[in-house]
Coordinates of C-alpha atoms in Angstrom, one line a residue:
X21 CA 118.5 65.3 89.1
X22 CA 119.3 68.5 87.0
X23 CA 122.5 70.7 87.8
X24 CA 120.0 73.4 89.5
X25 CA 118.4 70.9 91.5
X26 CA 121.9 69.7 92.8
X27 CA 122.9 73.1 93.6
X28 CA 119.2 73.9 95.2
X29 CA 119.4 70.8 97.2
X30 CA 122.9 71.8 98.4
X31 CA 121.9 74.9 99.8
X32 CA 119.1 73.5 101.9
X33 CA 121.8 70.6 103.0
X34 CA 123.8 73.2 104.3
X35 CA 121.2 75.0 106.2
X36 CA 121.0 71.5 107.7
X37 CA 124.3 71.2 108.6
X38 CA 125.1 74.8 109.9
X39 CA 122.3 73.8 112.7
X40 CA 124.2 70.5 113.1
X41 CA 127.4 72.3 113.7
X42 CA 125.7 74.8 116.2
X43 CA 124.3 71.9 118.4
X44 CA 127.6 69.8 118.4
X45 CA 128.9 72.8 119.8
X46 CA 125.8 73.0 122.7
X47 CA 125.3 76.2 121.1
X48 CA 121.6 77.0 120.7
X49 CA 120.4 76.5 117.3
X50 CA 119.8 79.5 114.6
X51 CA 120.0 81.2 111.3
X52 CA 119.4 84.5 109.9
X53 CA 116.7 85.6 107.3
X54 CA 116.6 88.8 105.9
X55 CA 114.1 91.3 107.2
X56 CA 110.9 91.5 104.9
X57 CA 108.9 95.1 106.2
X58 CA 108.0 97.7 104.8
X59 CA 111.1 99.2 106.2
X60 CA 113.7 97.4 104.4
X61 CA 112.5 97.7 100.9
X62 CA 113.7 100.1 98.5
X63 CA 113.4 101.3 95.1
X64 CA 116.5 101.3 93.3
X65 CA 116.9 103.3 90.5
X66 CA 120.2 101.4 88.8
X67 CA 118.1 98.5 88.1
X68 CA 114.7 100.1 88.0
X69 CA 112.9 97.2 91.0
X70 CA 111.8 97.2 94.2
X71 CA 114.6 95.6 96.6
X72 CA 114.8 93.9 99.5
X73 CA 117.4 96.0 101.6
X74 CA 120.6 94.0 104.1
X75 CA 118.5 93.8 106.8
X76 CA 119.1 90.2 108.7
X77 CA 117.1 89.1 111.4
X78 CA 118.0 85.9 113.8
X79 CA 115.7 83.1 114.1
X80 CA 116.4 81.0 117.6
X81 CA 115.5 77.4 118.2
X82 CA 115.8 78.6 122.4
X83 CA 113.9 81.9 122.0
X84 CA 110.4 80.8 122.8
X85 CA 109.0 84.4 121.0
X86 CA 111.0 82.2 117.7
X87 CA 110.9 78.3 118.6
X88 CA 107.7 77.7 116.2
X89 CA 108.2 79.5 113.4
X90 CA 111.8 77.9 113.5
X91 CA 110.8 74.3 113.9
X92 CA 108.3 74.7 111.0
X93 CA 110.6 76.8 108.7
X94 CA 113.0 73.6 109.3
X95 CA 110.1 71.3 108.7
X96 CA 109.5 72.8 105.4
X97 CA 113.1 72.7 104.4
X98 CA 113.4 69.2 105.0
X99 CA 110.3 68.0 103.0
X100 CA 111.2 70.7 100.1
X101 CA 114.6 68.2 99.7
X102 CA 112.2 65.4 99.9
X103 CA 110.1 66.5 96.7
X104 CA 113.5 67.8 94.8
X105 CA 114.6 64.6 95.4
X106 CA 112.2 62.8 94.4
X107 CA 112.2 64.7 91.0
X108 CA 108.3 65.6 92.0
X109 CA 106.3 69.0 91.9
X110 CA 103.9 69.7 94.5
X111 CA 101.5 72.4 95.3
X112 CA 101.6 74.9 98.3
X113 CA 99.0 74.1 99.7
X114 CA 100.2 69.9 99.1
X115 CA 103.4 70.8 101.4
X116 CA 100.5 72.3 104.2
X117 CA 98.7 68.7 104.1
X118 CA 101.8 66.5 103.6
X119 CA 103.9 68.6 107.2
X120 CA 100.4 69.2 109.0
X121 CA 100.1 66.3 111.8
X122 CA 99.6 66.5 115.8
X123 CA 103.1 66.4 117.3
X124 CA 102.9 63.3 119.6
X125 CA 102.9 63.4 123.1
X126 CA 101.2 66.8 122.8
X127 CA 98.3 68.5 121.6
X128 CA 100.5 71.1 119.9
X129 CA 100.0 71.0 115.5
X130 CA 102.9 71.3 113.1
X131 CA 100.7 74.0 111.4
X132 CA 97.2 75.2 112.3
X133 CA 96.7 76.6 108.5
X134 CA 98.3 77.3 105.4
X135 CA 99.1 80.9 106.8
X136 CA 101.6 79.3 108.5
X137 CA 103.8 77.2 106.0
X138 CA 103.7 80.0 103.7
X139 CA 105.4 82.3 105.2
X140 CA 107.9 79.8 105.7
X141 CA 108.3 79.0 102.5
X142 CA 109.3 82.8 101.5
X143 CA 111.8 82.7 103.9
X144 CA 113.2 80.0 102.3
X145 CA 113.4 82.2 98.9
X146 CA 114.3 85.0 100.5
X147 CA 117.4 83.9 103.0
X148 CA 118.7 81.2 99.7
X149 CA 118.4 83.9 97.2
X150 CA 115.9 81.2 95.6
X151 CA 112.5 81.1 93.7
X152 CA 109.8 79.1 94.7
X153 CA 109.3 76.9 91.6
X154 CA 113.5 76.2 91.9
X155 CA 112.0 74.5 95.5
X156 CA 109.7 72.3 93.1
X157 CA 107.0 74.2 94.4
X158 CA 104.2 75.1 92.1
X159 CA 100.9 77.6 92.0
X160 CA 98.1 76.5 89.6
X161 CA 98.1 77.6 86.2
X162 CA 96.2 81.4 85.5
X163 CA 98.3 83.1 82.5
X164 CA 97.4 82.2 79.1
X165 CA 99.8 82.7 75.7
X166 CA 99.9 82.6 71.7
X167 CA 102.5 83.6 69.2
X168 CA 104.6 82.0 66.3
X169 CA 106.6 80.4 69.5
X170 CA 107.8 76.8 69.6
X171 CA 109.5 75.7 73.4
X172 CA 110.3 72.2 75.2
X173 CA 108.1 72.0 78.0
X174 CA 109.9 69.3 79.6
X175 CA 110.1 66.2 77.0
X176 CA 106.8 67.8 74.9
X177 CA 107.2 70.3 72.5
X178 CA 104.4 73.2 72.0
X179 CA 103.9 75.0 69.4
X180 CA 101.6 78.2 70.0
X181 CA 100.8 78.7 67.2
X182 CA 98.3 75.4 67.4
X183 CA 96.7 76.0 70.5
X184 CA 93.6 77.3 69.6
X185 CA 91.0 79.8 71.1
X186 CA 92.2 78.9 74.6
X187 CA 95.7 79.7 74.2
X188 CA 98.5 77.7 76.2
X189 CA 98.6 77.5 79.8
X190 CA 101.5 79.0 81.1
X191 CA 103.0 77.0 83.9
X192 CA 103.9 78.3 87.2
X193 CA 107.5 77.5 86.6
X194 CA 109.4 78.5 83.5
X195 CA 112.4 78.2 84.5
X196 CA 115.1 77.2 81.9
X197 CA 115.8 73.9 83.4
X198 CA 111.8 73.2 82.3
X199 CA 110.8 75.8 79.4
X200 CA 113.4 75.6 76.7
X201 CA 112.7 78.5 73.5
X202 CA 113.3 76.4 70.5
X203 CA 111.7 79.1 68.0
X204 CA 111.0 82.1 68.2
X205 CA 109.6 84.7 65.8
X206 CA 108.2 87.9 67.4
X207 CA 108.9 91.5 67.2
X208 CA 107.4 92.3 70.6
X209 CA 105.5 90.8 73.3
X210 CA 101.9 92.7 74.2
X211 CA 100.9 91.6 78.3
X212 CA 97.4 92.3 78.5
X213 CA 95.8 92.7 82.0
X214 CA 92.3 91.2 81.0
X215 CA 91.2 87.5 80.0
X216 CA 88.1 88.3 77.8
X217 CA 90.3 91.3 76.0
X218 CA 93.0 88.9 75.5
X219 CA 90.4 86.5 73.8
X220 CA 89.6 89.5 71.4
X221 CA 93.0 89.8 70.5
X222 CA 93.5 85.9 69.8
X223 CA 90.3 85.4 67.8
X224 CA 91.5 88.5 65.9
X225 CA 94.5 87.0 65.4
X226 CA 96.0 89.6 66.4
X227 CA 99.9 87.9 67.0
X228 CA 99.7 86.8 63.7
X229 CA 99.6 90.3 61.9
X230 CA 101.5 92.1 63.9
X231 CA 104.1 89.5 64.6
X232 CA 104.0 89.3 68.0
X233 CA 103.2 87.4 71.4
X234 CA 100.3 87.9 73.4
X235 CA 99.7 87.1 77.1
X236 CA 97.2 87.7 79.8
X237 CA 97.9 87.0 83.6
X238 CA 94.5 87.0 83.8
X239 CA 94.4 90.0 86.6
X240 CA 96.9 90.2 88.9
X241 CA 99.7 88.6 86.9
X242 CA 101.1 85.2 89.0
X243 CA 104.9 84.6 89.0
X244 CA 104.9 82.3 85.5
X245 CA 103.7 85.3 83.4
X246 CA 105.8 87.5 85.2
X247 CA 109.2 85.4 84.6
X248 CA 107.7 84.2 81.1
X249 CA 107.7 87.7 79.8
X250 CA 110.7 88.9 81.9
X251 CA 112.6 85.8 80.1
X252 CA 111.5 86.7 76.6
X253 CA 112.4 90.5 77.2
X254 CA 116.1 89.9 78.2
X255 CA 116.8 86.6 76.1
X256 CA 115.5 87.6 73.0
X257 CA 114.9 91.1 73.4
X258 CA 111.7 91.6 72.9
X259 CA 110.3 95.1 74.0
X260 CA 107.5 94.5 76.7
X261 CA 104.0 96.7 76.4
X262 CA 101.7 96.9 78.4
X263 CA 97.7 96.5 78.2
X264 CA 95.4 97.5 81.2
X265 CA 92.5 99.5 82.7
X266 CA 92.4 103.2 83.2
X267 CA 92.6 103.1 87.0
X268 CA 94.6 102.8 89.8
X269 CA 94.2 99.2 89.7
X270 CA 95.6 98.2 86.3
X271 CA 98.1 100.9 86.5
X272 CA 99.4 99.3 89.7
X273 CA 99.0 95.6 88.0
X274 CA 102.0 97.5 85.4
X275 CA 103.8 98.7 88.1
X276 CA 103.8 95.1 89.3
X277 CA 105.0 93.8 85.4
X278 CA 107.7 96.5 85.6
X279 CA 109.5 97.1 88.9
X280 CA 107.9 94.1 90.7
X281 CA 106.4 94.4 94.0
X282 CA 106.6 94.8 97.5
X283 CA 105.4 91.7 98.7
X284 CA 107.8 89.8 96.7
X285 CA 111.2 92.2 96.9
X286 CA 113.2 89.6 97.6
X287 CA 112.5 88.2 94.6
X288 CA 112.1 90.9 91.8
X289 CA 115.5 90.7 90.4
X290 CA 114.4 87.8 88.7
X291 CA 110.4 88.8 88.2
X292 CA 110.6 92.3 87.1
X293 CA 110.9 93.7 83.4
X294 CA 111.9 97.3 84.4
X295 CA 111.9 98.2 80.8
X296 CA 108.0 97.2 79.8
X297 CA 106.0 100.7 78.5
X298 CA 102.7 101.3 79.6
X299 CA 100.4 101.2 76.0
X300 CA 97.6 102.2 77.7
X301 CA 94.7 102.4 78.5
X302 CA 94.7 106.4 79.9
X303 CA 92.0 109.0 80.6
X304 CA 93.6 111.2 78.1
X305 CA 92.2 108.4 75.4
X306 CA 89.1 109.5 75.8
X307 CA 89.4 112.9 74.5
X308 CA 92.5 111.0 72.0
X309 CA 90.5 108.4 70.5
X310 CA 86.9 110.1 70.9
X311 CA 85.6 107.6 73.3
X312 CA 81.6 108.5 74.6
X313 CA 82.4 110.0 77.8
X314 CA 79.1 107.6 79.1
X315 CA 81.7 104.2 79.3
X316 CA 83.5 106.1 81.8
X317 CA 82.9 105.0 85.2
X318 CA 83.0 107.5 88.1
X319 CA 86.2 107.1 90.7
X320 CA 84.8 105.5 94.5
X321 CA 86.7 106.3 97.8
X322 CA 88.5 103.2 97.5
X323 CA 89.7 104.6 94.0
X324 CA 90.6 107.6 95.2
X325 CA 92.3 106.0 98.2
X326 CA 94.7 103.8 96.2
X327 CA 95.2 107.2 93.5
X328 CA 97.1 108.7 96.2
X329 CA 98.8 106.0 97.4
X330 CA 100.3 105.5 94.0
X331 CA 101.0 108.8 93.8
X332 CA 103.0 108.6 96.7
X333 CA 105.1 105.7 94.9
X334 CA 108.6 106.7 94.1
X335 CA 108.9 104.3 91.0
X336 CA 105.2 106.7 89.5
X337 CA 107.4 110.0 90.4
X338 CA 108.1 110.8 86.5
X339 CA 106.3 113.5 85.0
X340 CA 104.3 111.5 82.4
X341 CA 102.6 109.5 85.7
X342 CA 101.8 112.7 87.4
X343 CA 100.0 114.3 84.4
X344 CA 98.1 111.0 84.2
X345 CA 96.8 110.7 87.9
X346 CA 96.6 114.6 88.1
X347 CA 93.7 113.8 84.9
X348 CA 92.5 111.1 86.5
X349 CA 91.5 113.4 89.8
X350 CA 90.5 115.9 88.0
X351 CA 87.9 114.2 85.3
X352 CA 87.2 111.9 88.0
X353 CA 86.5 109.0 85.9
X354 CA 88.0 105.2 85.2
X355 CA 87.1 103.2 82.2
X356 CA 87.9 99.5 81.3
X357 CA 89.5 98.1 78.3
X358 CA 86.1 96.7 77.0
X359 CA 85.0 99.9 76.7
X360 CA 87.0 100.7 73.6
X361 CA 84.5 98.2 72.5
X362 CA 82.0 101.0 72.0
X363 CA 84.1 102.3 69.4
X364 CA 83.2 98.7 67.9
X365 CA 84.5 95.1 68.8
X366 CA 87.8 94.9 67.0
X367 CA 88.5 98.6 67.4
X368 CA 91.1 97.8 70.3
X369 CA 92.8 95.3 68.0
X370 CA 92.8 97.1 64.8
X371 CA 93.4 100.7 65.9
X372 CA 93.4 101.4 69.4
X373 CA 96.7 99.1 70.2
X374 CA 98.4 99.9 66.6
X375 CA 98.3 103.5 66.5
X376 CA 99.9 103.6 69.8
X377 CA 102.6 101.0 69.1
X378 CA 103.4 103.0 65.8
X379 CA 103.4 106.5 67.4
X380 CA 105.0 105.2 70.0
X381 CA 102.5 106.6 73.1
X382 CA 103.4 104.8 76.2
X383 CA 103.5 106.5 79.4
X384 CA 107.2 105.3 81.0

């Protein structure tokens, strides 16, 4: 067992023995967990993340409105030990299958779905100040990487250099105790929001000229991607940009990169890259770049809908994201990445994403 794991499993031990404590004084069992609404998250400027604020909430064993999510947040802590020690990695949804059972004597479940361990699980992050792959708990792979990068992937050694048109897989934990950088030779790391526009950029070899590491979350970016590039910024300083769409969606997928996101606050300080740069893509490209104004794509309601509740965002207040949405609103319009490609297919690689790197256009 590694250093972290001893000092993960020691937390959860005494969690254990706190309740132990409480009964042997025929007090009723309990623990705090911090408050995870809407109302106790914050932006904070200093670090430039989304927060969870001090907000504690008390879970009772005797308060019958509390007495099933405690049991099963208990449940979950015990078997989390079990796989740490162990020295296994299990799935999310593995923990649901391996704790869900008929309590006997009753007809009551441990869990009647998954929506019910999970939850559990992030109060387990949240309340140990913990992330979910230090609890040996894994997501499937999504995010995919290349560069002139060697790391230790447990025993193995990668080089991405050789991984071909599929990239590597990044794994849903890279935390040091699993990912060790053995070599590293990049001047900056490009997070693109697409899988088929990262595929462009490999086949163009596009890390390999410009001396840098490319890496898709594949959509919505999953923890992995986010720590893997959040790792690479502050360890080797490498300055983060950004690739997505021209719409509120992408643009929120940066925000997500950048200051992290609500759903995961408790988290962040370890997720986020608050100084990534937004490369693009904008609607001021269109006029910019001289893209035909027929690849744009007219806004929805749902669109517009999630336009103003960006705009209501306190981390999209700076003046360079209000010119952009106030465009946005006023041509109307989104486009995609893959409609540089009208431009033709390696304009993205070989002029688009240069020009703006050199002239350094980001939007903050």
């Amino acid at each position: 067992m590694t250093d972290r794991d001893k000092e993960v499993t020691k937390k959860l031990e005494d969690v254990g023995k706190q309740l132990l404590s409480q009964i042997d004084k025929s007090q009723s069992p309990s623990y705090e967990i911090p408050v995870r609404t809407l109302n106790n998250i914050f932006f904070d400027k200093k670090s430039g993340t989304i927060k969870l604020g001090d907000k504690m909430s008390e879970r009772q064993f005797l308060n019958i409105a509390h007495s099933r999510r405690f049991m099963q947040t208990v449940l979950v802590a015990s078997e989390i030990k079990k796989v740490i020690e162990s020295q296994a990695t299990v799935s999310i949804r593995d923990l649901y299958y391996a704790l869900k059972h008929t309590i006997e004597g009753t007809q009551e479940n441990t869990f009647e779905d998954q929506g019910e361990s999970d939850p559990c699980i992030e109060d387990i992050e949240a309340s140990l100040d913990l992330l979910r792959e230090e609890l040996h708990l894994a997501a499937s792979a999504k995010g995919i990487i290349a560069g002139d990068v060697q790391l230790k992937d447990g025993k193995d050694t990668i080089d991405l250099t050789k991984m071909g048109s599929g990239g590597w897989s990044v794994p849903s934990n890279v935390e040091p105790n699993q990912i060790e950088f053995k070599k590293m030779n990049a001047e900056f790391l490009l997070f693109i929001e697409k899988d088929a526009v990262w595929r462009r950029f490999n086949e163009d070899q596009f890390w390999k000229k410009h001396n840098c590491i490319i890496l898709t979350g594949r959509g919505q970016p999953g923890r992995g991607e986010r720590r893997m590039a959040q790792r690479l910024n502050k360890e080797f300083g490498l300055p983060l940009y950004v690739l997505c769409d021209a719409d509120p969606w992408g643009m929120y997928i940066y925000s997500v990169i950048k200051q992290g996101s609500i759903s995961l606050s408790y988290s962040e300080e370890k997720l986020a890259t608050p100084s990534a740069k937004f490369i693009g893509l904008t609607t001021r490209d269109v006029e910019a770049f001289k893209i035909p104004k027929e690849v744009t794509i007219k806004l929805n309601q749902l669109d517009a809908k999630r336009l103003k509740e960006m705009e209501g965002y306190e981390w999209f207040q700076k003046k360079e994201w209000k010119e952009e949405f106030a465009n946005m609103k006023a041509k109307a319009y989104k486009l995609e990445l893959e409609a540089l490609s009208k431009k033709g297919i390696r304009f993205i690689t070989e002029t688009y994403v240069p020009q703006k790197i050199k002239n350094e256009e980001f939007l903050p």
